[in-house]
Short mmCIF file of C-alpha atoms in Angstrom, two decimals:
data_model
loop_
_atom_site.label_atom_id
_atom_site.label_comp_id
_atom_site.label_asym_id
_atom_site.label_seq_id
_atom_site.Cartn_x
_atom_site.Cartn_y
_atom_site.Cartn_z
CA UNK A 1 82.66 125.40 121.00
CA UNK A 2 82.51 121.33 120.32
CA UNK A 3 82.20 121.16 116.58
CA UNK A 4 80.09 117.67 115.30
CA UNK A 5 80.37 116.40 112.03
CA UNK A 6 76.87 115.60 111.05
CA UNK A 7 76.00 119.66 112.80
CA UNK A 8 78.95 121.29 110.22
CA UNK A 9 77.53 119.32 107.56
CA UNK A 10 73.92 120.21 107.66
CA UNK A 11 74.94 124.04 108.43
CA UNK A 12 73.10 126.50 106.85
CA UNK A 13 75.13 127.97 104.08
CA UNK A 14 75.06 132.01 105.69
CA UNK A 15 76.29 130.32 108.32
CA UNK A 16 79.54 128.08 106.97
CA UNK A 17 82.11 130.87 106.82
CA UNK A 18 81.29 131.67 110.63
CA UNK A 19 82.63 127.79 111.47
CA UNK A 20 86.08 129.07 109.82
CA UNK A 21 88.06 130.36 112.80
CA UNK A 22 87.24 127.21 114.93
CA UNK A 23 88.49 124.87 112.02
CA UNK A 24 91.41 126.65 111.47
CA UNK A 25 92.55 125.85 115.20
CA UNK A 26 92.20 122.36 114.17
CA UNK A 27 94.88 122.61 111.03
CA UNK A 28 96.98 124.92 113.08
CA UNK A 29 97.73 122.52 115.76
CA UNK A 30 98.20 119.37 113.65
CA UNK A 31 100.60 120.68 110.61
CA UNK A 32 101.36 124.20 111.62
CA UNK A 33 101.85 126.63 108.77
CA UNK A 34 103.19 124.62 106.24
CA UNK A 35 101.14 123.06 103.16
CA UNK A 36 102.91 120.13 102.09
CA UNK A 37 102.61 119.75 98.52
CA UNK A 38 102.31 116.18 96.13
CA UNK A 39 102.07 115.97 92.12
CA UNK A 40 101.15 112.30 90.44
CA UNK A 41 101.48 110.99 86.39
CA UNK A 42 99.20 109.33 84.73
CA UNK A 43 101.28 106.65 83.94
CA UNK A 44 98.95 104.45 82.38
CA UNK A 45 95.98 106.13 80.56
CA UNK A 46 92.60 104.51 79.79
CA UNK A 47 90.64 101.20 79.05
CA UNK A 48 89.86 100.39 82.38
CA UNK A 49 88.01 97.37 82.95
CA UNK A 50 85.86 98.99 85.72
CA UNK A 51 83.14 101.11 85.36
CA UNK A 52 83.24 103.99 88.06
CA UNK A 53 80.21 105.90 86.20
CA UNK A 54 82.71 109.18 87.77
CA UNK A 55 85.65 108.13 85.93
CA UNK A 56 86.95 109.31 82.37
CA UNK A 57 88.93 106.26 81.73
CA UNK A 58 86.17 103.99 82.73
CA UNK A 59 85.48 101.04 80.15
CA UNK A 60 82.18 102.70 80.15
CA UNK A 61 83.24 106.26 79.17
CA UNK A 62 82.99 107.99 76.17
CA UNK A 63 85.15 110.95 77.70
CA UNK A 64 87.98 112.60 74.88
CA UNK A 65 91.21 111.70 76.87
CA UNK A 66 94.82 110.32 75.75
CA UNK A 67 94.74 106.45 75.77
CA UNK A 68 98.36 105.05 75.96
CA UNK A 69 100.30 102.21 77.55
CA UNK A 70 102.55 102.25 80.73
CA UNK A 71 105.24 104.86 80.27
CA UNK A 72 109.16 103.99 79.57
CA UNK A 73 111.46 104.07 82.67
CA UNK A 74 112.88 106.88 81.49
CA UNK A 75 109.23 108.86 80.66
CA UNK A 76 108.61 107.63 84.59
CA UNK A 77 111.62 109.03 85.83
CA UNK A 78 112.06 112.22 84.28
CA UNK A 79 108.41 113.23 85.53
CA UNK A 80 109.20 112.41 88.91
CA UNK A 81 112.07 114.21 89.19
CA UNK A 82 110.91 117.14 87.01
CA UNK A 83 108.60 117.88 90.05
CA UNK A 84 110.78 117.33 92.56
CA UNK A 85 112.83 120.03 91.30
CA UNK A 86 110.44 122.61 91.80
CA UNK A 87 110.10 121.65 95.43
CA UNK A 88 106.98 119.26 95.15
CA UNK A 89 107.38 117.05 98.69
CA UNK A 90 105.65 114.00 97.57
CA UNK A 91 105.25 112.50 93.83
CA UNK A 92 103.10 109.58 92.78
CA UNK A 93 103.00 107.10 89.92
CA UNK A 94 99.27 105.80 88.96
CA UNK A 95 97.77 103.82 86.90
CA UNK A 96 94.27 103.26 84.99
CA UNK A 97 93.26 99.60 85.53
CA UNK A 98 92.53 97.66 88.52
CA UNK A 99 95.65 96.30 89.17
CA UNK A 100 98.70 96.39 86.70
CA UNK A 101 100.84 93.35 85.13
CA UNK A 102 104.08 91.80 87.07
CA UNK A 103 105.48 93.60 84.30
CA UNK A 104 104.26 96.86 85.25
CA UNK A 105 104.46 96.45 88.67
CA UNK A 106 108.44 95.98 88.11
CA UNK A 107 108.71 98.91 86.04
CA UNK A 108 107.77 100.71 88.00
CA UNK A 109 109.73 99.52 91.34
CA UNK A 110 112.79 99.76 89.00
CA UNK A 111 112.02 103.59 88.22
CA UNK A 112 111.39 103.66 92.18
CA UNK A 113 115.06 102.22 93.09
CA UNK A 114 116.83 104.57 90.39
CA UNK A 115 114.82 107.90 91.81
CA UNK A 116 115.57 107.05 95.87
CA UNK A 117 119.43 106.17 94.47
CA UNK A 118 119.84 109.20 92.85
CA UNK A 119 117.40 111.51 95.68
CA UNK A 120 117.68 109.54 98.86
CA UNK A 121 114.80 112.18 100.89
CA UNK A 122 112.21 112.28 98.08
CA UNK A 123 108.73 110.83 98.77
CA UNK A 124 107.71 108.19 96.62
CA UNK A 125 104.13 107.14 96.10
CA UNK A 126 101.97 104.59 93.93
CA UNK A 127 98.50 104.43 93.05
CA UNK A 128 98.24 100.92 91.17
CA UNK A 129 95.18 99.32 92.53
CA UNK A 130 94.20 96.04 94.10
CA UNK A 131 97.35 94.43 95.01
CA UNK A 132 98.31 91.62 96.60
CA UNK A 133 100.65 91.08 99.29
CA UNK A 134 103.79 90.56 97.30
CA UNK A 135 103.40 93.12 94.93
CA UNK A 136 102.90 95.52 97.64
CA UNK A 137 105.69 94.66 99.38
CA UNK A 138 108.42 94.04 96.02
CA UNK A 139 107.18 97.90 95.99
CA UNK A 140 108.17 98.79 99.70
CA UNK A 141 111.63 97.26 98.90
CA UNK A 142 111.55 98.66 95.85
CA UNK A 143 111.36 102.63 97.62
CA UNK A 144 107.72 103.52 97.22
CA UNK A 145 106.74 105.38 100.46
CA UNK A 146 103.36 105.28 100.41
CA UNK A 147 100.68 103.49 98.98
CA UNK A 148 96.93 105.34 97.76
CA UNK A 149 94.05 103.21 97.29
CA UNK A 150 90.67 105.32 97.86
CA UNK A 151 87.62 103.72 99.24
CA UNK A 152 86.15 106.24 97.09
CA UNK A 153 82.24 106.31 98.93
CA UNK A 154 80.73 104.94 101.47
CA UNK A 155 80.02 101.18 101.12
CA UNK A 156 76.60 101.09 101.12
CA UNK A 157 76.34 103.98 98.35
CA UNK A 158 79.12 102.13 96.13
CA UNK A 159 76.70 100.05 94.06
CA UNK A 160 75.34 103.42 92.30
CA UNK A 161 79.14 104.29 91.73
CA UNK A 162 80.86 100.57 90.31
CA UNK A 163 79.25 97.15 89.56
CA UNK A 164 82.72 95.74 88.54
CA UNK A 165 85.12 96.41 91.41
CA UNK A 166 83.79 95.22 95.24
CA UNK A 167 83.88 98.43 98.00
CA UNK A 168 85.24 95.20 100.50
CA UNK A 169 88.14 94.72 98.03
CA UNK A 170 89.06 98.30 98.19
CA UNK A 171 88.90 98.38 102.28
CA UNK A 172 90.88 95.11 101.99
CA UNK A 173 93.78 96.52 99.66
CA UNK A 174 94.20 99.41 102.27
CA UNK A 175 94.10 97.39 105.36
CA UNK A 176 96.64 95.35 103.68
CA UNK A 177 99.11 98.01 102.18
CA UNK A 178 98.42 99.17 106.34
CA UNK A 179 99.62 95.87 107.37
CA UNK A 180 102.74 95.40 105.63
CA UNK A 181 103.94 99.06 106.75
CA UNK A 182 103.31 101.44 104.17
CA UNK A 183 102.07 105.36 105.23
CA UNK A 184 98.54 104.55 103.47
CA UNK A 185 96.95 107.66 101.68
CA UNK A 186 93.17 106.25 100.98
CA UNK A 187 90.20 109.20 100.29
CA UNK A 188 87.37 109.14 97.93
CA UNK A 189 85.15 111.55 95.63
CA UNK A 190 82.26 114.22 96.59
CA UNK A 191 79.38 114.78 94.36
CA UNK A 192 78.40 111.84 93.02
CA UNK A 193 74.89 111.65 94.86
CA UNK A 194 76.00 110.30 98.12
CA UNK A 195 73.69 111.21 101.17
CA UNK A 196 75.44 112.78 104.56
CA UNK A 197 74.83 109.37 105.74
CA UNK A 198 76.77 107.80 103.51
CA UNK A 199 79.24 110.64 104.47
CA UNK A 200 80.00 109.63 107.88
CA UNK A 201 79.67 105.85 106.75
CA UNK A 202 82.32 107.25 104.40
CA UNK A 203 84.87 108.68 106.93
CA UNK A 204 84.21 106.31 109.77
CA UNK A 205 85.24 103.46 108.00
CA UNK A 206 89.00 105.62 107.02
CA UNK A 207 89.16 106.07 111.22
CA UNK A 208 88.79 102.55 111.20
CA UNK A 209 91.54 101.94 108.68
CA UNK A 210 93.76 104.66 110.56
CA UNK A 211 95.04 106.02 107.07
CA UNK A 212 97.56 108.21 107.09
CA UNK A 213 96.62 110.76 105.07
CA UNK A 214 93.09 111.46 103.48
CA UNK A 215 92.72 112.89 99.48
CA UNK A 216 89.44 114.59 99.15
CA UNK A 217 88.14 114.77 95.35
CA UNK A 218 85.33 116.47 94.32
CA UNK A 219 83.52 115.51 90.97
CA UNK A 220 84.80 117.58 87.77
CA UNK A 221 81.90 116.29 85.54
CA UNK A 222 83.43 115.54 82.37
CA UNK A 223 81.67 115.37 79.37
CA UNK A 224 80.93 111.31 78.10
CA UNK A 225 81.42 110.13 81.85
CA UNK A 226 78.27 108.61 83.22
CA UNK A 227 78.11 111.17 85.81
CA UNK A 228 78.81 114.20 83.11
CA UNK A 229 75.48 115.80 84.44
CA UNK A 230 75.87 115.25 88.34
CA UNK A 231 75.29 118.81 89.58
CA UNK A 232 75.31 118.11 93.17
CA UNK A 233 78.41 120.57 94.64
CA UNK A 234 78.59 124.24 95.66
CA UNK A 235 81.29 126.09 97.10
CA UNK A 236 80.05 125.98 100.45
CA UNK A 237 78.69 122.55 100.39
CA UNK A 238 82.25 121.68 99.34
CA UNK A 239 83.88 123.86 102.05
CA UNK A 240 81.19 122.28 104.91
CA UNK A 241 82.62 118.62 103.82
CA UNK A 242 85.90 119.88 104.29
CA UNK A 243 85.19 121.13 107.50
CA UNK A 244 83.86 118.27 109.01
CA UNK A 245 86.76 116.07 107.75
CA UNK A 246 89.15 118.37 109.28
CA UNK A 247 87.36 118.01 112.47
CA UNK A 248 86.67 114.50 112.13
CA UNK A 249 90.18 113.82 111.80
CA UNK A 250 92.37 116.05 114.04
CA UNK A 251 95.50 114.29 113.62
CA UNK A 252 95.50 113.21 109.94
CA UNK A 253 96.56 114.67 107.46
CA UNK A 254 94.04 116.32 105.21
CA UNK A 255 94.74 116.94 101.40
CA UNK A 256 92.27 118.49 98.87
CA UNK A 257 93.00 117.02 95.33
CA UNK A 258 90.90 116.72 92.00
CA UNK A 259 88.41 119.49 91.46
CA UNK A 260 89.48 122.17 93.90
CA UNK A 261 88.99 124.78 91.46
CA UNK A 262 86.08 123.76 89.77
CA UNK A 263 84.33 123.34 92.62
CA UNK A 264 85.53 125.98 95.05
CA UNK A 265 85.78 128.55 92.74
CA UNK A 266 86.59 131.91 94.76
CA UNK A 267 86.44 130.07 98.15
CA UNK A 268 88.95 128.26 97.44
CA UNK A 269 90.98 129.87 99.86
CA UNK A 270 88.98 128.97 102.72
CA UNK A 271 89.80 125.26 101.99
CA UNK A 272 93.60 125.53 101.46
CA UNK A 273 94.23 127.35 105.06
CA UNK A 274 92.45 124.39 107.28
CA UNK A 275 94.29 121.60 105.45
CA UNK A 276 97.53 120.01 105.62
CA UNK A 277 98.63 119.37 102.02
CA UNK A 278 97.70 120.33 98.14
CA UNK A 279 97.62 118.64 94.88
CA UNK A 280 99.21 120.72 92.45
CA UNK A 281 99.85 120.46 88.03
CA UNK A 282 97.81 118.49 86.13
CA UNK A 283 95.11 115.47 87.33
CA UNK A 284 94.64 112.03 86.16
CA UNK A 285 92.97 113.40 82.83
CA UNK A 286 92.01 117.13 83.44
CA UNK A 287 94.45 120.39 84.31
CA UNK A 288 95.69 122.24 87.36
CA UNK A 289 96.44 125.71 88.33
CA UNK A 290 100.00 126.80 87.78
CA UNK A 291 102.57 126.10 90.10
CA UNK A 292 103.01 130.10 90.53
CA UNK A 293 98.87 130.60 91.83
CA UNK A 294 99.24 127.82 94.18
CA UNK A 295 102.15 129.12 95.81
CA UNK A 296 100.69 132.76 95.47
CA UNK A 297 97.48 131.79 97.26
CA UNK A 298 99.41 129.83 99.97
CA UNK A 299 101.77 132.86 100.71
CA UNK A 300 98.97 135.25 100.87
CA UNK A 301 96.79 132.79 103.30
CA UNK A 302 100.49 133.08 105.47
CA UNK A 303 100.92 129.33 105.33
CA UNK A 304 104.31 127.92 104.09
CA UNK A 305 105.02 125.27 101.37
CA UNK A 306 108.25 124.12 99.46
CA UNK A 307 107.19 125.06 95.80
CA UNK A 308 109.95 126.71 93.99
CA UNK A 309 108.74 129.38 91.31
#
């Protein structure tokens, strides 16, 4: 059976869970059994000067969230290694803002040198926004891994989404981070109102980019964002996106993030088995599942993953 994206997407939903089997080939034969798991900080909160109408820390936002500077070294390091020691692969700093001060950016390389110094295997990531070319590569230098950047939507539906921040500058940032030899984790956000058109626009221009690994984020509408009343998701329109990106892109690696469980609800499970990696604790400004479900629903799906409990 040759499985198309735009067929999976416009399935009819008695008929999702039937595409299951055939996807799970897919995940099987890329990443095995194993679920590689990756935790991030908030490490700067609020008062961005965008105004990504899906975003809580949006200049635009009236959201309830914690507003606070960039963290101390120590606040940075501690986090990181907290998670590390309950056998999270991957950790990532990010910040609100589109892109940080020199300032920042050093902190944060600094916090990078100490943690690969003190854990020479642990997977270091940074979410910091637009950067140029010598801030991304101080970074590399400085230990950080990886570098996450989302295109977030397609580019033509981006205007509904952000009037401050250009799509081009986005595809630009990850091309560039590409470039200079970072692995380049770049995804986006479901639910917003994008079209399956601007779907495969979406995912054709990550194939382009060749990204390592692809986050997929589906919209947690939280109350005094401008898309607190979006309404667009079910499980099984969730699970048929996930489907066709896991088909789309046989040998990347596939990650479901931000608003798994909201979104998912009790089919949650059929996400987690045909992907390679999971988001676990807390989001950017909303909570997780515990550490102990996540690893309970991965052992009963018979997948792997390195979470200590």
């Amino acid at each position: 059976m040759k499985l198309e994206i735009n067929d999976i997407l416009t399935t009819k939903p008695e008929e999702v869970l039937f595409l299951f089997s055939d996807v799970l080939k897919f995940k099987l034969s890329f990443s095995g059994r194993f679920i590689e798991t990756c935790a991030i900080l908030n490490a700067k909160s609020g008062k961005c000067p965008s105004d990504c109408k899906f975003c809580a820390q949006s200049k635009e936002s009236k959201a309830n969230i914690k507003i606070y500077p960039l963290m101390s070294e120590e606040e940075l390091y501690n986090a990181a290694v907290s998670m590390f020691s309950r056998g999270v692969d991957r950790f990532s700093f990010v910040c609100s803002g589109i892109k940080p001060t020199v300032s920042e950016i050093k902190r944060i390389g600094k916090v990078a040198e100490r943690i690969k110094a003190d854990y020479p295997e642990a997977k270091l990531c940074a979410s910091l926004g637009q950067l140029d070319r010598d801030s991304l590569l101080y970074l590399k230098e400085s230990g950080i891994d990886r570098y996450h950047h989302n295109l977030e939507t397609s580019k033509e539906f981006y205007p509904y989404v952000s009037s401050v921040q250009r799509w081009e500058d986005r595809y630009e940032t990850v091309a560039r981070a590409k470039e200079l030899g970072f692995s380049v984790c770049s995804g986006g956000i479901f639910g917003l109102g994008e079209s399956i058109e601007d779907i495969v626009s979406f995912l054709t221009s990550l194939k382009e980019l060749a990204v390592d690994s692809i986050p997929l984020n589906f919209l947690y509408p939280i109350k005094g964002a401008k898309f607190e009343y979006n309404n667009f998701l079910t499980p099984l329109k969730v699970l048929r996106i996930i489907f066709a990106v896991r088909v789309f892109f046989p040998d990347t690696f596939i990650r479901i993030c931000g608003g798994r469980e909201y979104n998912l609800e009790q089919l949650q499970p059929f996400a987690v088995a045909v992907v390679d990696g999971l988001m676990v604790g807390n989001y950017l400004t909303t909570r997780g599942r515990s550490l102990k479900d996540d690893v309970e629903l991965i052992n009963n799906l018979g997948l792997k993953c390195s979470l200590k409990i």
